């Protein structure tokens, strides 16, 4: 049999012409699987924006620390006023090994360098006191900007070589995010899962409840899904719905006050806060197709553990349903058969909003890098820029070997 002859050029991510407005289509599937695009997202989004990171209730006394990760960057937050990258200034060994702990001195288990937990200053560098050119003051920890809201939520910002915040969107206010403060809340624990799907795949599903009638029967029986509404803001979106008032409705399983319907707040680019004053979700991208999901669970002192357990069983079921959806979807996104789909302008307006924000940040940063002629990572500390040359800031072209590799960039 004679093989068919191609009559037009075709690539795995090409698609036929469509009368549908491109603004109502999903991002190309390549965005969900291509490591090159993922690395641009790291520079354009995760290295520049304020990220919801943790909550003050995880810390009790000065020196308490929490080791965290985000888009490949390991860092720790300690009860002072700053965050720090989890990297020794000597040979880049991770300083903090345990997930949580408490210490007034942060020591490296490789060569014994140690740092003040309150200031990040280098305290000791064995045998370097005889090196005339060595300056301890220039070898403190790489600092990370932090912001604590009145509700106790801690935001971090990796941007280190931006002179001011002109190019950095502000921290969403808790008034807009509906994050309520309640000092009686205590964190009984954290749940962590590592999943085989990308953060884009997961957050697409978070941005709509169009799928809830079919995929989440528990939600469908406890909430009035016809009233489900997503209200996009700048770098967050508010999700609200009324309780189901039908005779056969299931009473909402929540630990909030007066069984009020839950509200869900998406904090761009990868966090969700479920406001029944019980739980919030932090999504940690590991690669283009892998994600770690962290859930911090809160409890009011007036709420029994039995009721909290009932609530968590309900939401664990919902998360299991979402997990199956995301794994199967990511598998198809990886094949190269599917390219783009049509999104509903109202039922999937949250997805349209989310994807537009991702695309906007990536395109703006990519245009900047093309003007500069090299990669630019806002998170690279100025002290790591070779001879204070901006081309060394994230561009890796800081010696003859790196330069000899040529101007090719990951994009």
Short mmCIF file of C-alpha atoms in Angstrom, two decimals:
data_model
loop_
_atom_site.label_atom_id
_atom_site.label_comp_id
_atom_site.label_asym_id
_atom_site.label_seq_id
_atom_site.Cartn_x
_atom_site.Cartn_y
_atom_site.Cartn_z
CA UNK A 1 0.00 0.00 0.00
CA UNK A 2 1.30 3.42 -0.94
CA UNK A 3 1.70 5.63 2.12
CA UNK A 4 -0.38 8.80 2.16
CA UNK A 5 1.34 11.94 0.93
CA UNK A 6 1.34 14.99 3.16
CA UNK A 7 -0.17 17.95 1.38
CA UNK A 8 0.71 20.57 3.99
CA UNK A 9 3.27 21.07 6.72
CA UNK A 10 2.26 19.64 10.08
CA UNK A 11 3.75 19.55 13.55
CA UNK A 12 2.50 17.85 16.68
CA UNK A 13 1.28 21.15 18.05
CA UNK A 14 -0.24 22.56 14.87
CA UNK A 15 -4.00 22.75 14.49
CA UNK A 16 -6.54 23.44 11.76
CA UNK A 17 -8.05 26.87 11.36
CA UNK A 18 -11.01 27.47 13.65
CA UNK A 19 -13.66 30.19 13.75
CA UNK A 20 -13.47 30.27 17.55
CA UNK A 21 -11.85 33.38 19.01
CA UNK A 22 -8.30 32.47 20.09
CA UNK A 23 -8.91 34.27 23.39
CA UNK A 24 -11.43 31.54 24.28
CA UNK A 25 -9.02 28.68 23.66
CA UNK A 26 -6.79 26.91 26.13
CA UNK A 27 -3.04 27.26 26.10
CA UNK A 28 -1.29 24.94 23.62
CA UNK A 29 -0.59 21.51 25.09
CA UNK A 30 3.14 22.09 24.68
CA UNK A 31 2.97 24.55 27.59
CA UNK A 32 1.94 21.64 29.83
CA UNK A 33 4.84 19.33 29.00
CA UNK A 34 7.80 21.31 27.65
CA UNK A 35 10.63 21.74 30.17
CA UNK A 36 11.91 24.76 28.22
CA UNK A 37 8.66 26.62 28.77
CA UNK A 38 8.64 25.52 32.41
CA UNK A 39 12.07 27.10 32.93
CA UNK A 40 10.83 30.34 31.38
CA UNK A 41 7.91 30.25 33.84
CA UNK A 42 10.41 29.86 36.68
CA UNK A 43 12.17 33.04 35.62
CA UNK A 44 9.08 35.00 34.58
CA UNK A 45 6.71 34.09 37.42
CA UNK A 46 8.17 32.15 40.33
CA UNK A 47 11.36 34.26 40.47
CA UNK A 48 9.52 37.57 40.42
CA UNK A 49 6.07 37.48 42.07
CA UNK A 50 5.03 37.39 45.73
CA UNK A 51 4.29 33.75 46.64
CA UNK A 52 2.02 32.57 49.43
CA UNK A 53 4.41 30.37 51.39
CA UNK A 54 3.28 29.44 54.91
CA UNK A 55 1.58 30.75 58.06
CA UNK A 56 2.94 32.24 61.29
CA UNK A 57 1.23 29.54 63.35
CA UNK A 58 3.95 27.14 62.16
CA UNK A 59 6.46 29.08 64.31
CA UNK A 60 6.39 29.39 68.09
CA UNK A 61 9.75 30.84 69.24
CA UNK A 62 12.75 32.67 67.74
CA UNK A 63 14.89 30.26 65.78
CA UNK A 64 12.01 28.01 64.68
CA UNK A 65 12.43 27.29 60.98
CA UNK A 66 10.57 25.59 58.17
CA UNK A 67 12.28 24.20 55.06
CA UNK A 68 10.31 24.78 51.87
CA UNK A 69 10.70 24.44 48.13
CA UNK A 70 9.26 26.25 45.14
CA UNK A 71 9.95 25.64 41.46
CA UNK A 72 13.34 24.07 42.16
CA UNK A 73 14.47 26.62 44.78
CA UNK A 74 15.05 25.29 48.28
CA UNK A 75 14.69 27.91 51.01
CA UNK A 76 13.84 28.18 54.68
CA UNK A 77 11.77 30.64 56.67
CA UNK A 78 12.91 31.26 60.24
CA UNK A 79 11.23 33.20 63.03
CA UNK A 80 13.08 36.48 62.59
CA UNK A 81 11.82 38.71 59.83
CA UNK A 82 13.50 37.26 56.78
CA UNK A 83 13.65 34.18 54.61
CA UNK A 84 16.87 32.68 53.27
CA UNK A 85 17.86 30.45 50.39
CA UNK A 86 18.81 27.01 51.65
CA UNK A 87 22.32 27.16 50.23
CA UNK A 88 25.73 27.55 51.87
CA UNK A 89 27.76 30.41 50.37
CA UNK A 90 30.85 28.20 50.29
CA UNK A 91 30.02 25.25 48.00
CA UNK A 92 26.20 25.44 47.70
CA UNK A 93 25.43 22.57 50.11
CA UNK A 94 21.89 22.72 51.58
CA UNK A 95 22.09 24.15 55.10
CA UNK A 96 18.77 22.95 56.46
CA UNK A 97 18.17 19.22 56.13
CA UNK A 98 15.14 18.67 58.36
CA UNK A 99 11.69 19.84 57.31
CA UNK A 100 11.23 21.71 60.59
CA UNK A 101 13.42 22.59 63.56
CA UNK A 102 14.75 25.34 65.80
CA UNK A 103 18.22 26.84 66.07
CA UNK A 104 19.92 30.15 66.81
CA UNK A 105 22.81 29.22 64.50
CA UNK A 106 22.47 27.71 61.02
CA UNK A 107 25.42 25.40 60.33
CA UNK A 108 26.59 23.68 57.16
CA UNK A 109 27.26 19.94 57.51
CA UNK A 110 29.77 19.97 54.65
CA UNK A 111 32.66 22.24 55.72
CA UNK A 112 31.38 23.73 58.97
CA UNK A 113 30.43 27.23 57.87
CA UNK A 114 27.82 28.73 60.19
CA UNK A 115 25.44 31.68 60.04
CA UNK A 116 23.35 33.76 62.42
CA UNK A 117 19.71 32.71 62.30
CA UNK A 118 18.59 36.27 63.04
CA UNK A 119 20.71 38.22 60.55
CA UNK A 120 22.02 35.61 58.12
CA UNK A 121 25.55 36.93 58.67
CA UNK A 122 28.47 34.52 58.37
CA UNK A 123 29.70 33.63 61.86
CA UNK A 124 32.39 31.07 61.16
CA UNK A 125 34.29 29.81 58.11
CA UNK A 126 36.97 27.35 59.35
CA UNK A 127 40.55 28.23 58.27
CA UNK A 128 39.44 31.19 56.13
CA UNK A 129 40.73 33.65 58.73
CA UNK A 130 44.17 33.24 57.10
CA UNK A 131 42.89 34.13 53.63
CA UNK A 132 43.53 37.90 53.19
CA UNK A 133 41.08 38.37 50.32
CA UNK A 134 38.20 36.66 52.13
CA UNK A 135 35.50 39.03 53.44
CA UNK A 136 32.98 37.44 55.85
CA UNK A 137 30.65 40.42 55.39
CA UNK A 138 30.25 39.50 51.72
CA UNK A 139 29.41 35.87 52.41
CA UNK A 140 26.20 35.97 54.41
CA UNK A 141 23.11 34.00 53.46
CA UNK A 142 21.17 34.92 50.35
CA UNK A 143 18.13 36.73 51.73
CA UNK A 144 14.56 36.48 50.51
CA UNK A 145 12.04 39.25 50.92
CA UNK A 146 9.08 38.39 53.12
CA UNK A 147 5.72 39.93 53.89
CA UNK A 148 3.41 38.86 56.73
CA UNK A 149 -0.26 39.79 56.47
CA UNK A 150 -2.34 40.71 59.51
CA UNK A 151 -3.97 37.28 59.17
CA UNK A 152 -0.56 35.62 59.60
CA UNK A 153 -0.02 34.47 56.01
CA UNK A 154 3.63 34.68 54.96
CA UNK A 155 4.49 35.69 51.41
CA UNK A 156 7.99 35.40 49.98
CA UNK A 157 9.57 37.06 46.96
CA UNK A 158 12.69 35.69 45.26
CA UNK A 159 13.38 38.82 43.17
CA UNK A 160 16.88 39.90 44.20
CA UNK A 161 18.26 42.03 41.39
CA UNK A 162 15.29 44.33 40.85
CA UNK A 163 16.01 47.81 42.19
CA UNK A 164 12.43 48.47 43.30
CA UNK A 165 8.99 46.93 43.18
CA UNK A 166 7.89 48.79 40.04
CA UNK A 167 7.91 45.55 38.07
CA UNK A 168 6.62 43.37 40.89
CA UNK A 169 2.85 43.17 41.51
CA UNK A 170 1.94 43.95 45.12
CA UNK A 171 0.93 41.37 47.68
CA UNK A 172 -2.83 40.71 47.46
CA UNK A 173 -4.48 42.18 50.55
CA UNK A 174 -6.19 39.76 52.87
CA UNK A 175 -9.33 41.93 52.69
CA UNK A 176 -9.60 41.11 49.00
CA UNK A 177 -8.52 37.51 49.49
CA UNK A 178 -11.05 36.95 52.30
CA UNK A 179 -8.33 35.66 54.57
CA UNK A 180 -9.75 36.12 58.04
CA UNK A 181 -7.63 36.33 61.16
CA UNK A 182 -8.47 34.10 64.10
CA UNK A 183 -5.84 33.66 66.84
CA UNK A 184 -7.67 30.62 68.19
CA UNK A 185 -6.71 28.55 65.17
CA UNK A 186 -4.07 25.92 65.67
CA UNK A 187 -2.42 23.80 62.96
CA UNK A 188 -2.84 20.10 63.73
CA UNK A 189 -0.81 19.03 60.74
CA UNK A 190 0.18 19.12 57.10
CA UNK A 191 -0.52 16.76 54.22
CA UNK A 192 1.96 16.42 51.33
CA UNK A 193 1.53 14.56 48.04
CA UNK A 194 3.83 14.30 45.02
CA UNK A 195 1.86 13.95 41.80
CA UNK A 196 2.49 13.08 38.15
CA UNK A 197 0.96 16.15 36.58
CA UNK A 198 2.08 19.74 36.12
CA UNK A 199 0.96 22.76 38.06
CA UNK A 200 -0.74 24.17 34.95
CA UNK A 201 -2.86 21.03 34.65
CA UNK A 202 -3.81 21.16 38.31
CA UNK A 203 -4.58 24.87 38.49
CA UNK A 204 -6.72 24.71 35.34
CA UNK A 205 -9.02 22.36 37.23
CA UNK A 206 -8.99 24.54 40.33
CA UNK A 207 -10.22 27.53 38.35
CA UNK A 208 -13.67 26.17 37.51
CA UNK A 209 -16.49 24.05 38.87
CA UNK A 210 -17.88 23.28 35.42
CA UNK A 211 -16.71 19.71 36.08
CA UNK A 212 -18.17 19.43 39.58
CA UNK A 213 -21.59 18.00 38.67
CA UNK A 214 -19.92 15.01 37.04
CA UNK A 215 -16.61 14.67 38.86
CA UNK A 216 -17.51 15.79 42.41
CA UNK A 217 -20.88 14.34 43.44
CA UNK A 218 -20.27 15.42 47.04
CA UNK A 219 -19.94 19.05 46.00
CA UNK A 220 -22.94 18.72 43.74
CA UNK A 221 -25.11 17.59 46.67
CA UNK A 222 -23.87 20.14 49.20
CA UNK A 223 -23.44 23.27 47.06
CA UNK A 224 -25.73 25.00 44.59
CA UNK A 225 -23.43 24.72 41.60
CA UNK A 226 -25.63 27.00 39.50
CA UNK A 227 -24.51 29.80 41.83
CA UNK A 228 -20.80 28.91 41.62
CA UNK A 229 -18.97 32.07 40.59
CA UNK A 230 -15.33 32.88 39.88
CA UNK A 231 -14.40 36.55 40.24
CA UNK A 232 -10.91 37.20 38.80
CA UNK A 233 -8.84 40.03 40.25
CA UNK A 234 -5.23 40.95 39.43
CA UNK A 235 -3.22 38.11 40.93
CA UNK A 236 -5.95 36.19 42.70
CA UNK A 237 -9.48 34.99 42.03
CA UNK A 238 -12.41 34.55 44.39
CA UNK A 239 -14.63 31.44 44.15
CA UNK A 240 -18.04 31.48 45.85
CA UNK A 241 -21.21 29.38 45.86
CA UNK A 242 -24.39 29.08 47.90
CA UNK A 243 -25.30 26.03 49.94
CA UNK A 244 -27.68 23.61 48.26
CA UNK A 245 -31.20 24.32 49.55
CA UNK A 246 -32.93 21.37 47.85
CA UNK A 247 -34.74 18.86 50.12
CA UNK A 248 -32.29 16.06 49.28
CA UNK A 249 -29.22 18.25 49.75
CA UNK A 250 -26.34 17.09 51.92
CA UNK A 251 -25.45 19.52 54.66
CA UNK A 252 -22.03 21.07 53.99
CA UNK A 253 -19.25 19.27 55.78
CA UNK A 254 -17.19 22.13 57.12
CA UNK A 255 -15.56 23.37 60.26
CA UNK A 256 -16.41 26.98 59.58
CA UNK A 257 -18.82 29.06 61.61
CA UNK A 258 -22.55 28.34 61.26
CA UNK A 259 -21.89 25.92 58.38
CA UNK A 260 -21.49 28.82 55.99
CA UNK A 261 -20.67 27.72 52.45
CA UNK A 262 -16.93 27.50 51.79
CA UNK A 263 -15.17 30.12 49.71
CA UNK A 264 -12.11 29.31 47.68
CA UNK A 265 -9.44 31.89 46.93
CA UNK A 266 -6.87 31.21 44.25
CA UNK A 267 -3.62 33.09 44.85
CA UNK A 268 -1.63 33.36 41.62
CA UNK A 269 0.26 31.42 40.49
CA UNK A 270 -0.21 28.22 42.47
CA UNK A 271 -2.00 28.45 45.82
CA UNK A 272 -5.54 27.91 46.97
CA UNK A 273 -7.10 28.97 50.27
CA UNK A 274 -10.30 27.22 51.32
CA UNK A 275 -11.96 29.62 53.71
CA UNK A 276 -13.84 27.62 56.25
CA UNK A 277 -10.88 28.59 58.44
CA UNK A 278 -9.61 25.06 58.07
CA UNK A 279 -7.34 24.38 55.12
CA UNK A 280 -5.17 25.95 52.44
CA UNK A 281 -3.29 24.33 49.57
CA UNK A 282 0.17 25.19 48.27
CA UNK A 283 1.22 23.81 44.89
CA UNK A 284 4.98 23.29 44.38
CA UNK A 285 6.02 22.80 40.74
CA UNK A 286 8.79 20.20 40.40
CA UNK A 287 8.97 20.05 36.60
CA UNK A 288 6.71 20.65 33.63
CA UNK A 289 4.84 17.43 34.41
CA UNK A 290 5.32 16.90 38.16
CA UNK A 291 3.92 18.73 41.14
CA UNK A 292 4.03 18.49 44.92
CA UNK A 293 0.86 19.47 46.76
CA UNK A 294 1.06 20.68 50.36
CA UNK A 295 -2.01 21.19 52.52
CA UNK A 296 -1.88 23.13 55.77
CA UNK A 297 -4.84 22.25 57.97
CA UNK A 298 -6.11 24.64 60.64
CA UNK A 299 -8.59 24.10 63.46
CA UNK A 300 -10.47 26.38 65.78
CA UNK A 301 -10.19 25.41 69.42
CA UNK A 302 -13.98 25.33 69.56
CA UNK A 303 -14.16 22.69 66.81
CA UNK A 304 -13.88 19.05 67.85
CA UNK A 305 -11.36 16.72 66.24
CA UNK A 306 -14.29 14.50 65.24
CA UNK A 307 -15.83 17.29 63.21
CA UNK A 308 -12.49 18.20 61.69
CA UNK A 309 -11.97 14.55 60.74
CA UNK A 310 -15.36 14.49 59.01
CA UNK A 311 -14.45 17.64 57.10
CA UNK A 312 -11.07 16.29 56.03
CA UNK A 313 -12.55 12.99 54.85
CA UNK A 314 -14.89 14.97 52.61
CA UNK A 315 -12.10 17.03 51.11
CA UNK A 316 -9.73 14.10 50.76
CA UNK A 317 -12.40 12.46 48.63
CA UNK A 318 -12.61 15.60 46.49
CA UNK A 319 -8.82 15.69 46.13
CA UNK A 320 -8.76 12.01 45.13
CA UNK A 321 -11.30 12.79 42.41
CA UNK A 322 -9.20 15.73 41.19
CA UNK A 323 -6.06 13.59 41.26
CA UNK A 324 -7.57 11.05 38.87
CA UNK A 325 -8.71 13.82 36.53
CA UNK A 326 -5.29 15.50 36.47
CA UNK A 327 -3.24 12.33 35.97
CA UNK A 328 -5.37 11.21 33.02
CA UNK A 329 -5.39 14.69 31.49
CA UNK A 330 -1.60 15.10 31.81
CA UNK A 331 -1.09 11.73 30.15
CA UNK A 332 -2.99 12.92 27.07
CA UNK A 333 -1.31 16.33 27.08
CA UNK A 334 2.04 14.53 26.87
CA UNK A 335 1.20 12.58 23.69
CA UNK A 336 1.21 15.45 21.19
CA UNK A 337 -2.20 14.49 19.76
CA UNK A 338 -4.27 17.14 21.51
CA UNK A 339 -3.26 20.76 20.96
CA UNK A 340 -5.89 23.20 22.20
CA UNK A 341 -9.51 23.19 23.29
CA UNK A 342 -12.38 25.67 23.40
CA UNK A 343 -13.19 27.13 26.84
CA UNK A 344 -16.63 28.28 27.97
CA UNK A 345 -16.61 32.09 28.39
CA UNK A 346 -18.55 32.05 31.67
CA UNK A 347 -18.29 28.54 33.17
CA UNK A 348 -14.53 28.51 32.54
CA UNK A 349 -13.80 32.21 32.94
CA UNK A 350 -11.44 31.37 35.80
CA UNK A 351 -9.38 29.14 33.49
CA UNK A 352 -9.28 31.87 30.85
CA UNK A 353 -8.14 34.35 33.51
CA UNK A 354 -5.44 32.04 34.89
CA UNK A 355 -4.02 31.06 31.51
CA UNK A 356 -4.02 34.67 30.32
CA UNK A 357 -1.99 35.72 33.38
CA UNK A 358 0.55 32.93 32.83
CA UNK A 359 0.85 33.76 29.13
CA UNK A 360 1.18 37.49 29.81
CA UNK A 361 4.01 37.09 32.34
CA UNK A 362 5.87 34.59 30.16
CA UNK A 363 5.59 36.66 26.98
CA UNK A 364 6.68 39.86 28.75
CA UNK A 365 9.71 38.18 30.29
CA UNK A 366 10.64 36.43 27.06
CA UNK A 367 10.50 39.75 25.20
CA UNK A 368 12.78 41.28 27.86
CA UNK A 369 15.31 38.45 27.53
CA UNK A 370 15.33 38.83 23.76
CA UNK A 371 16.07 42.54 24.12
CA UNK A 372 18.88 41.77 26.58
CA UNK A 373 20.24 38.98 24.43
CA UNK A 374 20.52 36.53 27.31
CA UNK A 375 18.50 34.80 30.00
CA UNK A 376 17.66 36.95 33.01
CA UNK A 377 16.66 35.44 36.32
CA UNK A 378 15.34 38.06 38.78
CA UNK A 379 16.15 35.68 41.66
CA UNK A 380 19.91 35.65 41.04
CA UNK A 381 21.53 37.72 43.85
CA UNK A 382 23.54 40.69 42.65
CA UNK A 383 26.62 39.33 44.42
CA UNK A 384 26.51 36.36 42.05
CA UNK A 385 26.64 38.57 38.95
CA UNK A 386 30.20 38.32 37.63
CA UNK A 387 31.97 41.65 38.15
CA UNK A 388 28.56 43.27 38.64
CA UNK A 389 27.89 42.58 34.93
CA UNK A 390 24.14 42.15 34.34
CA UNK A 391 24.87 39.56 31.67
CA UNK A 392 26.06 37.27 34.43
CA UNK A 393 22.75 37.55 36.29
CA UNK A 394 21.17 34.26 35.45
CA UNK A 395 22.75 34.10 32.01
CA UNK A 396 25.50 31.71 33.08
CA UNK A 397 27.91 33.43 30.64
CA UNK A 398 30.38 34.31 33.38
CA UNK A 399 33.55 32.62 32.16
CA UNK A 400 35.19 31.62 28.90
CA UNK A 401 33.73 28.12 28.92
CA UNK A 402 30.16 29.32 29.45
CA UNK A 403 30.64 32.07 26.87
CA UNK A 404 31.99 29.57 24.34
CA UNK A 405 28.69 27.69 24.46
CA UNK A 406 27.16 30.52 22.44
CA UNK A 407 24.08 32.71 22.80
CA UNK A 408 21.52 29.90 22.60
CA UNK A 409 18.93 30.20 25.37
CA UNK A 410 16.41 27.69 26.65
CA UNK A 411 13.69 29.58 24.83
#
